[in-house]
Amino acid sequence: MSGSIAASVQDEIAFSFHAVTQQFDASSSPVFRELNLSIAAGQFVTIVGPSGCGKSTLLRLIAGLQSPTSGTLRRNPRATGQQIGFVFQHPTLLPWRTAEQNLRLPLELGKSDARRSSTPVAQKPLHELLEQVGLSSQDAKKRPAQMSGGMQMRLSLARALVTDPSVLLLDEPFAAVDDFLRMRLQEDIRRLHDDRRLTTVLVTHNIQEAVFLSDQVVVLTGSPAEVKTSLSIAWPGSRDASFRNSDAFVGYMRELSRSLFDQ
């Protein structure tokens, strides 16, 4: 069934790709051909692989921003809900709006959709959400030019969560921040994932980030890309410094490195 999206009957699977091919035009090579991949509900899944292998394209397919050229992407609405939050590599904030006004934008757009669909959109405690991502009530009045890169990324994360999504998509959101801030943001992301019981899919080139955050790491390789392997990450406690400093973390790093570089 070409380019179709159907509901899955498996409650534990949020998204599944069945023989999905993605090709942008007839003269170009496929990004991937007959890709098969399942993403479990409630899991933190990270996609890694070389540049140009289709990682960001996979996120756009999940988000519904584009459709597969052929094959089937099955979405389980009972697991994914109606809302998907998307955090891009750059914050994409409106410079003339304050942080609070940027945060309110998805709700304003949702009201327009609700008027057309007769479905109400609830108001959110915006200052509480800002605090959850590490921003203060004073930060709420700042415009993007008055905020650091890390603060802008935190605001972008809050904006993705303001509609209470069941699915969070992250396209290299920490690429432009320093290593210390990156580690703090990683801990915040994983805490929010756990607290909100999200299904989260991250694209990154950072192996340490993939191991630290994930329940499952999917390695894409080749051209057209295919799933080379899938690595399960198990850790009984919180994702914090105790995990980063553990022998288990080092072992997972080695295993993922071998999967990426042993072609």
mmCIF file of C-alpha atoms in Angstrom:
data_model
loop_
_atom_site.group_PDB
_atom_site.id
_atom_site.type_symbol
_atom_site.label_atom_id
_atom_site.label_comp_id
_atom_site.label_asym_id
_atom_site.label_seq_id
_atom_site.Cartn_x
_atom_site.Cartn_y
_atom_site.Cartn_z
ATOM 1 C CA MET A 1 0.000 0.000 0.000
ATOM 2 C CA SER A 2 1.981 2.992 -1.289
ATOM 3 C CA GLY A 3 2.554 5.886 1.116
ATOM 4 C CA SER A 4 -0.182 4.740 3.489
ATOM 5 C CA ILE A 5 -0.481 5.343 7.226
ATOM 6 C CA ALA A 6 -2.642 2.938 9.187
ATOM 7 C CA ALA A 7 -3.412 2.286 12.866
ATOM 8 C CA SER A 8 -1.514 -0.527 14.499
ATOM 9 C CA VAL A 9 -3.376 -3.109 16.537
ATOM 10 C CA GLN A 10 -0.360 -3.671 18.790
ATOM 11 C CA ASP A 11 -0.707 -1.456 21.846
ATOM 12 C CA GLU A 12 2.978 -1.749 22.705
ATOM 13 C CA ILE A 13 4.157 -0.423 19.326
ATOM 14 C CA ALA A 14 3.820 3.328 18.725
ATOM 15 C CA PHE A 15 5.217 3.443 15.164
ATOM 16 C CA SER A 16 6.258 0.737 12.738
ATOM 17 C CA PHE A 17 7.853 1.046 9.309
ATOM 18 C CA HIS A 18 7.108 -1.783 6.900
ATOM 19 C CA ALA A 19 9.198 -1.905 3.694
ATOM 20 C CA VAL A 20 9.321 1.912 3.591
ATOM 21 C CA THR A 21 11.167 3.526 0.698
ATOM 22 C CA GLN A 22 11.845 7.263 0.601
ATOM 23 C CA GLN A 23 12.926 8.937 -2.606
ATOM 24 C CA PHE A 24 12.625 12.682 -3.183
ATOM 25 C CA ASP A 25 12.467 12.590 -6.987
ATOM 26 C CA ALA A 26 12.758 10.074 -9.788
ATOM 27 C CA SER A 27 16.350 11.070 -10.641
ATOM 28 C CA SER A 28 17.736 10.768 -7.080
ATOM 29 C CA SER A 29 18.805 7.680 -5.183
ATOM 30 C CA PRO A 30 16.486 6.504 -2.386
ATOM 31 C CA VAL A 31 17.354 7.693 1.108
ATOM 32 C CA PHE A 32 16.289 4.252 2.308
ATOM 33 C CA ARG A 33 14.695 1.289 0.576
ATOM 34 C CA GLU A 34 12.274 -1.180 2.200
ATOM 35 C CA LEU A 35 13.152 0.007 5.707
ATOM 36 C CA ASN A 36 11.666 -2.021 8.562
ATOM 37 C CA LEU A 37 11.679 -0.533 12.057
ATOM 38 C CA SER A 38 9.421 -0.597 15.135
ATOM 39 C CA ILE A 39 9.378 1.992 17.935
ATOM 40 C CA ALA A 40 7.845 0.868 21.217
ATOM 41 C CA ALA A 41 5.476 3.138 23.123
ATOM 42 C CA GLY A 42 7.052 4.807 26.152
ATOM 43 C CA GLN A 43 10.612 4.150 24.991
ATOM 44 C CA PHE A 44 13.426 6.624 24.425
ATOM 45 C CA VAL A 45 14.813 5.637 21.012
ATOM 46 C CA THR A 46 17.862 7.253 19.412
ATOM 47 C CA ILE A 47 18.748 7.060 15.729
ATOM 48 C CA VAL A 48 22.459 7.254 14.893
ATOM 49 C CA GLY A 49 24.403 6.849 11.675
ATOM 50 C CA PRO A 50 26.544 8.756 9.157
ATOM 51 C CA SER A 51 25.473 12.104 7.733
ATOM 52 C CA GLY A 52 22.974 11.811 4.898
ATOM 53 C CA CYS A 53 21.651 8.378 5.867
ATOM 54 C CA GLY A 54 18.089 9.612 6.451
ATOM 55 C CA LYS A 55 17.919 10.149 10.214
ATOM 56 C CA SER A 56 16.103 13.490 10.005
ATOM 57 C CA THR A 57 13.932 12.179 7.168
ATOM 58 C CA LEU A 58 12.793 9.383 9.470
ATOM 59 C CA LEU A 59 11.708 11.975 12.064
ATOM 60 C CA ARG A 60 9.752 13.930 9.463
ATOM 61 C CA LEU A 61 7.947 10.757 8.434
ATOM 62 C CA ILE A 62 7.000 10.036 12.051
ATOM 63 C CA ALA A 63 5.785 13.630 12.452
ATOM 64 C CA GLY A 64 3.643 13.372 9.326
ATOM 65 C CA LEU A 65 5.534 16.204 7.628
ATOM 66 C CA GLN A 66 6.064 13.940 4.624
ATOM 67 C CA SER A 67 4.782 10.579 3.450
ATOM 68 C CA PRO A 68 6.793 7.529 2.384
ATOM 69 C CA THR A 69 7.272 7.034 -1.330
ATOM 70 C CA SER A 70 6.204 3.437 -0.852
ATOM 71 C CA GLY A 71 5.651 1.019 1.977
ATOM 72 C CA THR A 72 3.592 1.581 5.110
ATOM 73 C CA LEU A 73 4.106 3.626 8.253
ATOM 74 C CA ARG A 74 1.694 2.339 10.885
ATOM 75 C CA ARG A 75 0.799 4.620 13.780
ATOM 76 C CA ASN A 76 -0.978 3.357 16.882
ATOM 77 C CA PRO A 77 -3.250 6.273 17.928
ATOM 78 C CA ARG A 78 -3.831 4.752 21.362
ATOM 79 C CA ALA A 79 -0.099 5.011 22.044
ATOM 80 C CA THR A 80 0.748 8.217 20.156
ATOM 81 C CA GLY A 81 -2.284 10.429 20.854
ATOM 82 C CA GLN A 82 -3.085 13.431 18.709
ATOM 83 C CA GLN A 83 -0.141 15.696 19.548
ATOM 84 C CA ILE A 84 3.515 15.367 18.551
ATOM 85 C CA GLY A 85 6.171 17.737 19.908
ATOM 86 C CA PHE A 86 9.135 18.486 17.631
ATOM 87 C CA VAL A 87 12.392 20.151 18.716
ATOM 88 C CA PHE A 88 14.668 21.112 15.842
ATOM 89 C CA GLN A 89 18.424 21.678 15.787
ATOM 90 C CA HIS A 90 17.855 25.446 15.921
ATOM 91 C CA PRO A 91 15.261 26.952 18.305
ATOM 92 C CA THR A 92 13.214 28.660 15.500
ATOM 93 C CA LEU A 93 11.757 31.213 17.923
ATOM 94 C CA LEU A 94 9.919 34.343 16.774
ATOM 95 C CA PRO A 95 12.319 37.208 17.619
ATOM 96 C CA TRP A 96 9.604 39.821 18.227
ATOM 97 C CA ARG A 97 7.826 37.672 20.817
ATOM 98 C CA THR A 98 8.774 37.217 24.458
ATOM 99 C CA ALA A 99 9.553 33.748 25.791
ATOM 100 C CA GLU A 100 6.028 33.455 27.189
ATOM 101 C CA GLN A 101 4.504 34.585 23.896
ATOM 102 C CA ASN A 102 6.631 32.076 21.961
ATOM 103 C CA LEU A 103 5.532 29.380 24.389
ATOM 104 C CA ARG A 104 1.881 30.323 23.885
ATOM 105 C CA LEU A 105 2.059 30.109 20.083
ATOM 106 C CA PRO A 106 1.139 26.383 19.721
ATOM 107 C CA LEU A 107 -1.881 26.983 21.972
ATOM 108 C CA GLU A 108 -2.969 29.917 19.832
ATOM 109 C CA LEU A 109 -2.639 27.811 16.696
ATOM 110 C CA GLY A 110 -4.462 25.002 18.478
ATOM 111 C CA LYS A 111 -7.375 27.316 19.250
ATOM 112 C CA SER A 112 -7.763 28.017 15.548
ATOM 113 C CA ASP A 113 -7.787 24.282 14.846
ATOM 114 C CA ALA A 114 -10.227 23.717 17.712
ATOM 115 C CA ARG A 115 -12.664 26.264 16.302
ATOM 116 C CA ARG A 116 -12.646 24.353 13.049
ATOM 117 C CA SER A 117 -12.915 20.942 14.723
ATOM 118 C CA SER A 118 -15.057 21.889 17.743
ATOM 119 C CA THR A 119 -12.374 20.389 20.026
ATOM 120 C CA PRO A 120 -11.371 22.690 22.945
ATOM 121 C CA VAL A 121 -7.709 23.380 23.672
ATOM 122 C CA ALA A 122 -6.910 23.594 27.381
ATOM 123 C CA GLN A 123 -4.881 26.469 28.807
ATOM 124 C CA LYS A 124 -1.562 25.397 30.280
ATOM 125 C CA PRO A 125 0.295 26.680 33.381
ATOM 126 C CA LEU A 126 2.996 28.273 31.263
ATOM 127 C CA HIS A 127 5.231 29.487 34.084
ATOM 128 C CA GLU A 128 5.205 26.009 35.614
ATOM 129 C CA LEU A 129 6.308 24.532 32.296
ATOM 130 C CA LEU A 130 9.102 27.097 31.984
ATOM 131 C CA GLU A 131 10.314 26.098 35.440
ATOM 132 C CA GLN A 132 10.321 22.433 34.435
ATOM 133 C CA VAL A 133 12.837 23.194 31.673
ATOM 134 C CA GLY A 134 14.975 25.422 33.902
ATOM 135 C CA LEU A 135 13.664 28.903 33.022
ATOM 136 C CA SER A 136 12.362 31.450 35.546
ATOM 137 C CA SER A 137 9.358 33.768 35.587
ATOM 138 C CA GLN A 138 11.809 36.616 34.833
ATOM 139 C CA ASP A 139 12.990 34.742 31.727
ATOM 140 C CA ALA A 140 9.381 34.609 30.521
ATOM 141 C CA LYS A 141 9.516 38.331 29.662
ATOM 142 C CA LYS A 142 12.735 38.115 27.656
ATOM 143 C CA ARG A 143 12.917 38.052 23.883
ATOM 144 C CA PRO A 144 15.172 35.495 22.153
ATOM 145 C CA ALA A 145 17.959 38.056 21.571
ATOM 146 C CA GLN A 146 18.162 38.520 25.353
ATOM 147 C CA MET A 147 18.568 34.780 25.981
ATOM 148 C CA SER A 148 21.613 32.534 25.708
ATOM 149 C CA GLY A 149 21.675 29.655 23.247
ATOM 150 C CA GLY A 150 20.964 27.200 26.049
ATOM 151 C CA MET A 151 17.999 29.241 27.276
ATOM 152 C CA GLN A 152 16.600 29.410 23.750
ATOM 153 C CA MET A 153 16.867 25.623 23.433
ATOM 154 C CA ARG A 154 15.106 25.173 26.782
ATOM 155 C CA LEU A 155 12.329 27.441 25.547
ATOM 156 C CA SER A 156 12.094 25.448 22.316
ATOM 157 C CA LEU A 157 11.720 22.277 24.400
ATOM 158 C CA ALA A 158 9.004 23.864 26.546
ATOM 159 C CA ARG A 159 7.152 24.967 23.412
ATOM 160 C CA ALA A 160 7.229 21.393 22.108
ATOM 161 C CA LEU A 161 5.687 20.173 25.379
ATOM 162 C CA VAL A 162 3.037 22.861 25.864
ATOM 163 C CA THR A 163 0.308 20.879 24.080
ATOM 164 C CA ASP A 164 0.935 17.786 26.245
ATOM 165 C CA PRO A 165 2.178 15.565 23.415
ATOM 166 C CA SER A 166 2.520 11.812 23.793
ATOM 167 C CA VAL A 167 5.420 11.776 21.311
ATOM 168 C CA LEU A 168 8.539 13.975 21.401
ATOM 169 C CA LEU A 169 10.852 14.183 18.384
ATOM 170 C CA LEU A 170 14.345 15.673 18.786
ATOM 171 C CA ASP A 171 16.497 16.502 15.758
ATOM 172 C CA GLU A 172 20.025 17.121 17.130
ATOM 173 C CA PRO A 173 18.744 19.751 19.587
ATOM 174 C CA PHE A 174 22.029 20.075 21.509
ATOM 175 C CA ALA A 175 24.444 20.405 18.584
ATOM 176 C CA ALA A 176 25.062 24.136 19.124
ATOM 177 C CA VAL A 177 25.609 24.181 22.913
ATOM 178 C CA ASP A 178 28.773 23.556 24.941
ATOM 179 C CA ASP A 179 29.480 20.159 26.492
ATOM 180 C CA PHE A 180 28.653 21.126 30.088
ATOM 181 C CA LEU A 181 25.278 22.578 29.154
ATOM 182 C CA ARG A 182 24.668 19.662 26.831
ATOM 183 C CA MET A 183 24.965 17.204 29.723
ATOM 184 C CA ARG A 184 22.554 19.234 31.858
ATOM 185 C CA LEU A 185 20.036 19.418 29.006
ATOM 186 C CA GLN A 186 20.351 15.665 28.472
ATOM 187 C CA GLU A 187 19.413 15.038 32.098
ATOM 188 C CA ASP A 188 16.458 17.434 31.792
ATOM 189 C CA ILE A 189 15.222 15.721 28.624
ATOM 190 C CA ARG A 190 15.406 12.253 30.148
ATOM 191 C CA ARG A 191 13.652 13.427 33.341
ATOM 192 C CA LEU A 192 10.825 14.988 31.329
ATOM 193 C CA HIS A 193 10.571 11.835 29.208
ATOM 194 C CA ASP A 194 10.198 9.696 32.336
ATOM 195 C CA ASP A 195 7.864 12.068 34.198
ATOM 196 C CA ARG A 196 5.525 12.522 31.231
ATOM 197 C CA ARG A 197 5.782 8.911 30.005
ATOM 198 C CA LEU A 198 6.594 10.065 26.512
ATOM 199 C CA THR A 199 7.597 8.130 23.437
ATOM 200 C CA THR A 200 10.766 9.997 22.451
ATOM 201 C CA VAL A 201 12.819 9.675 19.266
ATOM 202 C CA LEU A 202 16.175 11.485 19.070
ATOM 203 C CA VAL A 203 18.548 11.973 16.155
ATOM 204 C CA THR A 204 22.174 12.625 17.121
ATOM 205 C CA HIS A 205 25.762 12.141 15.979
ATOM 206 C CA ASN A 206 26.965 12.024 19.590
ATOM 207 C CA ILE A 207 27.614 8.479 20.798
ATOM 208 C CA GLN A 208 27.786 9.416 24.481
ATOM 209 C CA GLU A 209 24.456 11.222 24.187
ATOM 210 C CA ALA A 210 22.851 8.228 22.507
ATOM 211 C CA VAL A 211 23.976 5.847 25.252
ATOM 212 C CA PHE A 212 23.109 8.185 28.127
ATOM 213 C CA LEU A 213 19.569 8.981 27.014
ATOM 214 C CA SER A 214 18.293 5.878 25.316
ATOM 215 C CA ASP A 215 16.425 2.702 26.045
ATOM 216 C CA GLN A 216 17.157 1.659 22.459
ATOM 217 C CA VAL A 217 19.749 2.884 19.937
ATOM 218 C CA VAL A 218 19.089 2.175 16.257
ATOM 219 C CA VAL A 219 22.110 2.259 13.928
ATOM 220 C CA LEU A 220 21.482 3.188 10.293
ATOM 221 C CA THR A 221 24.168 2.524 7.682
ATOM 222 C CA GLY A 222 24.544 2.191 3.944
ATOM 223 C CA SER A 223 23.126 3.936 0.913
ATOM 224 C CA PRO A 224 20.207 3.457 0.687
ATOM 225 C CA ALA A 225 20.240 3.293 4.498
ATOM 226 C CA GLU A 226 19.103 0.241 6.389
ATOM 227 C CA VAL A 227 18.970 -0.763 10.047
ATOM 228 C CA LYS A 228 22.343 -2.332 10.780
ATOM 229 C CA THR A 229 21.657 -3.138 14.427
ATOM 230 C CA SER A 230 19.589 -2.122 17.453
ATOM 231 C CA LEU A 231 21.236 -1.840 20.879
ATOM 232 C CA SER A 232 19.210 -2.038 24.110
ATOM 233 C CA ILE A 233 20.451 0.158 26.984
ATOM 234 C CA ALA A 234 19.490 -1.062 30.469
ATOM 235 C CA TRP A 235 20.105 0.951 33.641
ATOM 236 C CA PRO A 236 18.074 0.469 36.835
ATOM 237 C CA GLY A 237 18.472 3.974 38.285
ATOM 238 C CA SER A 238 18.086 7.564 37.132
ATOM 239 C CA ARG A 239 20.002 8.775 34.113
ATOM 240 C CA ASP A 240 22.519 10.976 35.907
ATOM 241 C CA ALA A 241 26.218 11.110 36.808
ATOM 242 C CA SER A 242 26.051 7.645 38.363
ATOM 243 C CA PHE A 243 25.297 6.190 34.941
ATOM 244 C CA ARG A 244 27.902 8.312 33.128
ATOM 245 C CA ASN A 245 30.581 7.095 35.564
ATOM 246 C CA SER A 246 29.595 3.436 35.475
ATOM 247 C CA ASP A 247 31.347 0.492 33.836
ATOM 248 C CA ALA A 248 28.053 -0.260 32.095
ATOM 249 C CA PHE A 249 28.161 3.134 30.352
ATOM 250 C CA VAL A 250 31.689 2.489 29.080
ATOM 251 C CA GLY A 251 30.664 -0.963 27.876
ATOM 252 C CA TYR A 252 27.668 0.386 25.953
ATOM 253 C CA MET A 253 29.877 3.083 24.410
ATOM 254 C CA ARG A 254 32.292 0.445 23.123
ATOM 255 C CA GLU A 255 29.505 -1.724 21.756
ATOM 256 C CA LEU A 256 27.851 1.186 19.947
ATOM 257 C CA SER A 257 31.185 2.397 18.556
ATOM 258 C CA ARG A 258 31.873 -1.069 17.121
ATOM 259 C CA SER A 259 28.439 -1.116 15.506
ATOM 260 C CA LEU A 260 29.014 2.271 13.890
ATOM 261 C CA PHE A 261 32.564 1.877 12.688
ATOM 262 C CA ASP A 262 32.877 -1.827 11.874
ATOM 263 C CA GLN A 263 31.363 -1.618 8.414
#
